[in-house]
Tab-separated table of N, CA and C and ligand atoms in Angstrom:
chain	number	residue	atom	x	y	z
A	1	UNK	N	0.847	-1.202	0.000
A	1	UNK	CA	0.000	0.000	0.000
A	1	UNK	C	0.884	1.254	0.000
A	2	UNK	N	0.540	2.176	-0.876
A	2	UNK	CA	1.275	3.442	-0.899
A	2	UNK	C	0.954	4.253	0.356
A	3	UNK	N	1.863	5.115	0.724
A	3	UNK	CA	1.573	6.067	1.787
A	3	UNK	C	0.895	7.290	1.177
A	4	UNK	N	0.280	8.089	2.051
A	4	UNK	CA	-0.342	9.331	1.589
A	4	UNK	C	0.691	10.204	0.880
A	5	UNK	N	1.888	10.246	1.435
A	5	UNK	CA	2.943	11.060	0.830
A	5	UNK	C	3.242	10.603	-0.600
A	6	UNK	N	3.314	9.280	-0.790
A	6	UNK	CA	3.590	8.743	-2.130
A	6	UNK	C	2.427	9.032	-3.075
A	7	UNK	N	1.204	8.937	-2.558
A	7	UNK	CA	0.038	9.218	-3.387
A	7	UNK	C	-0.003	10.673	-3.836
A	8	UNK	N	0.358	11.554	-2.922
A	8	UNK	CA	0.409	12.978	-3.269
A	8	UNK	C	1.465	13.228	-4.334
A	9	UNK	N	2.614	12.595	-4.154
A	9	UNK	CA	3.711	12.806	-5.097
A	9	UNK	C	3.352	12.255	-6.476
A	10	UNK	N	2.630	11.116	-6.498
A	10	UNK	CA	2.263	10.480	-7.766
A	10	UNK	C	1.087	11.184	-8.441
A	11	UNK	N	0.396	12.077	-7.693
A	11	UNK	CA	-0.747	12.769	-8.272
A	11	UNK	C	-2.040	11.982	-8.180
A	12	UNK	N	-2.037	10.871	-7.440
A	12	UNK	CA	-3.266	10.090	-7.264
A	12	UNK	C	-4.213	10.760	-6.274
A	13	UNK	N	-3.652	11.499	-5.341
A	13	UNK	CA	-4.459	12.255	-4.378
A	13	UNK	C	-3.890	13.667	-4.261
A	14	UNK	N	-4.736	14.565	-3.821
A	14	UNK	CA	-4.266	15.923	-3.573
A	14	UNK	C	-5.072	16.535	-2.443
A	15	UNK	N	-4.587	17.651	-1.934
A	15	UNK	CA	-5.290	18.337	-0.854
A	15	UNK	C	-6.135	19.459	-1.432
A	16	UNK	N	-7.380	19.568	-0.911
A	16	UNK	CA	-8.214	20.673	-1.352
A	16	UNK	C	-7.882	21.927	-0.532
A	17	UNK	N	-8.671	22.969	-0.714
A	17	UNK	CA	-8.351	24.236	-0.054
A	17	UNK	C	-8.526	24.160	1.461
A	18	UNK	N	-9.220	23.122	1.938
A	18	UNK	CA	-9.398	22.939	3.376
A	18	UNK	C	-8.442	21.890	3.936
A	19	UNK	N	-7.419	21.537	3.144
A	19	UNK	CA	-6.410	20.561	3.566
A	19	UNK	C	-6.962	19.143	3.676
A	20	UNK	N	-8.139	18.901	3.083
A	20	UNK	CA	-8.670	17.546	3.064
A	20	UNK	C	-8.089	16.799	1.878
A	21	UNK	N	-7.885	15.501	2.050
A	21	UNK	CA	-7.336	14.686	0.966
A	21	UNK	C	-8.456	14.236	0.041
A	22	UNK	N	-8.261	14.416	-1.246
A	22	UNK	CA	-9.234	13.945	-2.217
A	22	UNK	C	-8.552	13.067	-3.268
A	23	UNK	N	-9.320	12.117	-3.799
A	23	UNK	CA	-8.844	11.250	-4.881
A	23	UNK	C	-8.960	12.026	-6.189
A	24	UNK	N	-7.867	12.169	-6.902
A	24	UNK	CA	-7.906	12.941	-8.143
A	24	UNK	C	-8.602	12.175	-9.267
A	25	UNK	N	-8.717	10.846	-9.122
A	25	UNK	CA	-9.389	10.043	-10.149
A	25	UNK	C	-10.908	10.186	-10.060
A	26	UNK	N	-11.414	10.348	-8.829
A	26	UNK	CA	-12.864	10.345	-8.609
A	26	UNK	C	-13.382	11.664	-8.045
A	27	UNK	N	-12.485	12.539	-7.599
A	27	UNK	CA	-12.886	13.795	-6.969
A	27	UNK	C	-13.712	13.536	-5.708
A	28	UNK	N	-13.318	12.513	-4.954
A	28	UNK	CA	-14.015	12.155	-3.719
A	28	UNK	C	-13.100	12.389	-2.520
A	29	UNK	N	-13.695	12.792	-1.409
A	29	UNK	CA	-12.924	12.888	-0.172
A	29	UNK	C	-12.556	11.491	0.303
A	30	UNK	N	-11.328	11.329	0.764
A	30	UNK	CA	-10.892	10.038	1.264
A	30	UNK	C	-11.460	9.782	2.653
A	31	UNK	N	-11.961	8.569	2.868
A	31	UNK	CA	-12.434	8.157	4.187
A	31	UNK	C	-11.241	7.774	5.052
A	32	UNK	N	-11.466	7.785	6.349
A	32	UNK	CA	-10.398	7.459	7.294
A	32	UNK	C	-10.803	6.262	8.139
A	33	UNK	N	-9.888	5.311	8.310
A	33	UNK	CA	-10.140	4.210	9.241
A	33	UNK	C	-8.840	3.814	9.909
A	34	UNK	N	-8.953	3.106	11.049
A	34	UNK	CA	-7.754	2.644	11.726
A	34	UNK	C	-7.088	1.553	10.897
A	35	UNK	N	-5.776	1.547	10.889
A	35	UNK	CA	-5.076	0.511	10.144
A	35	UNK	C	-5.095	-0.792	10.935
A	36	UNK	N	-4.965	-1.912	10.214
A	36	UNK	CA	-5.071	-3.219	10.856
A	36	UNK	C	-3.898	-3.501	11.787
A	37	UNK	N	-2.758	-2.916	11.486
A	37	UNK	CA	-1.596	-3.168	12.351
A	37	UNK	C	-1.519	-2.169	13.511
A	38	UNK	N	-2.510	-1.287	13.599
A	38	UNK	CA	-2.574	-0.377	14.729
A	38	UNK	C	-1.651	0.820	14.642
A	39	UNK	N	-0.916	0.926	13.536
A	39	UNK	CA	-0.002	2.051	13.373
A	39	UNK	C	-0.584	3.012	12.350
A	40	UNK	N	-0.897	4.203	12.783
A	40	UNK	CA	-1.412	5.210	11.865
A	40	UNK	C	-2.830	4.912	11.413
A	41	UNK	N	-3.208	5.488	10.276
A	41	UNK	CA	-4.553	5.358	9.729
A	41	UNK	C	-4.466	4.922	8.270
A	42	UNK	N	-5.575	4.417	7.759
A	42	UNK	CA	-5.665	4.121	6.336
A	42	UNK	C	-6.693	5.063	5.731
A	43	UNK	N	-6.303	5.772	4.687
A	43	UNK	CA	-7.213	6.657	3.973
A	43	UNK	C	-7.629	5.947	2.699
A	44	UNK	N	-8.917	5.880	2.448
A	44	UNK	CA	-9.377	5.153	1.264
A	44	UNK	C	-10.422	5.961	0.510
A	45	UNK	N	-10.422	5.791	-0.807
A	45	UNK	CA	-11.419	6.435	-1.645
A	45	UNK	C	-12.674	5.567	-1.669
A	46	UNK	N	-13.840	6.121	-1.319
A	46	UNK	CA	-15.067	5.324	-1.299
A	46	UNK	C	-15.529	4.901	-2.690
A	47	UNK	N	-14.994	5.528	-3.716
A	47	UNK	CA	-15.431	5.237	-5.081
A	47	UNK	C	-14.566	4.162	-5.735
A	48	UNK	N	-13.264	4.422	-5.882
A	48	UNK	CA	-12.397	3.472	-6.584
A	48	UNK	C	-11.700	2.491	-5.645
A	49	UNK	N	-11.708	2.784	-4.338
A	49	UNK	CA	-11.144	1.837	-3.386
A	49	UNK	C	-9.640	1.923	-3.201
A	50	UNK	N	-8.984	2.882	-3.862
A	50	UNK	CA	-7.545	3.063	-3.631
A	50	UNK	C	-7.313	3.395	-2.151
A	51	UNK	N	-6.236	2.838	-1.592
A	51	UNK	CA	-5.953	3.050	-0.182
A	51	UNK	C	-4.540	3.579	0.011
A	52	UNK	N	-4.404	4.433	1.000
A	52	UNK	CA	-3.103	5.032	1.309
A	52	UNK	C	-2.899	5.017	2.811
A	53	UNK	N	-1.709	4.644	3.204
A	53	UNK	CA	-1.400	4.592	4.621
A	53	UNK	C	-0.966	5.970	5.104
A	54	UNK	N	-1.554	6.385	6.217
A	54	UNK	CA	-1.202	7.678	6.799
A	54	UNK	C	-0.516	7.426	8.129
A	55	UNK	N	0.704	7.840	8.215
A	55	UNK	CA	1.503	7.594	9.412
A	55	UNK	C	1.593	8.870	10.234
A	56	UNK	N	1.312	8.726	11.516
A	56	UNK	CA	1.412	9.883	12.411
A	56	UNK	C	0.240	10.828	12.294
B	101	ZN	ZN1	-10.970	7.292	-6.222
């Protein structure tokens, strides 16, 4: 799984004017959930299902 940082760099996600993460493929706000390993969070697009790990 890519990290949020990698997704931003690749252009798969970007921040809107309110600093929220959005999927550039679907123009959807990314949902947030706890990661399975308990470290950080997982941000996922509700439309295409792409997931990005958010650390810290
Ligand atoms: Zn998407």
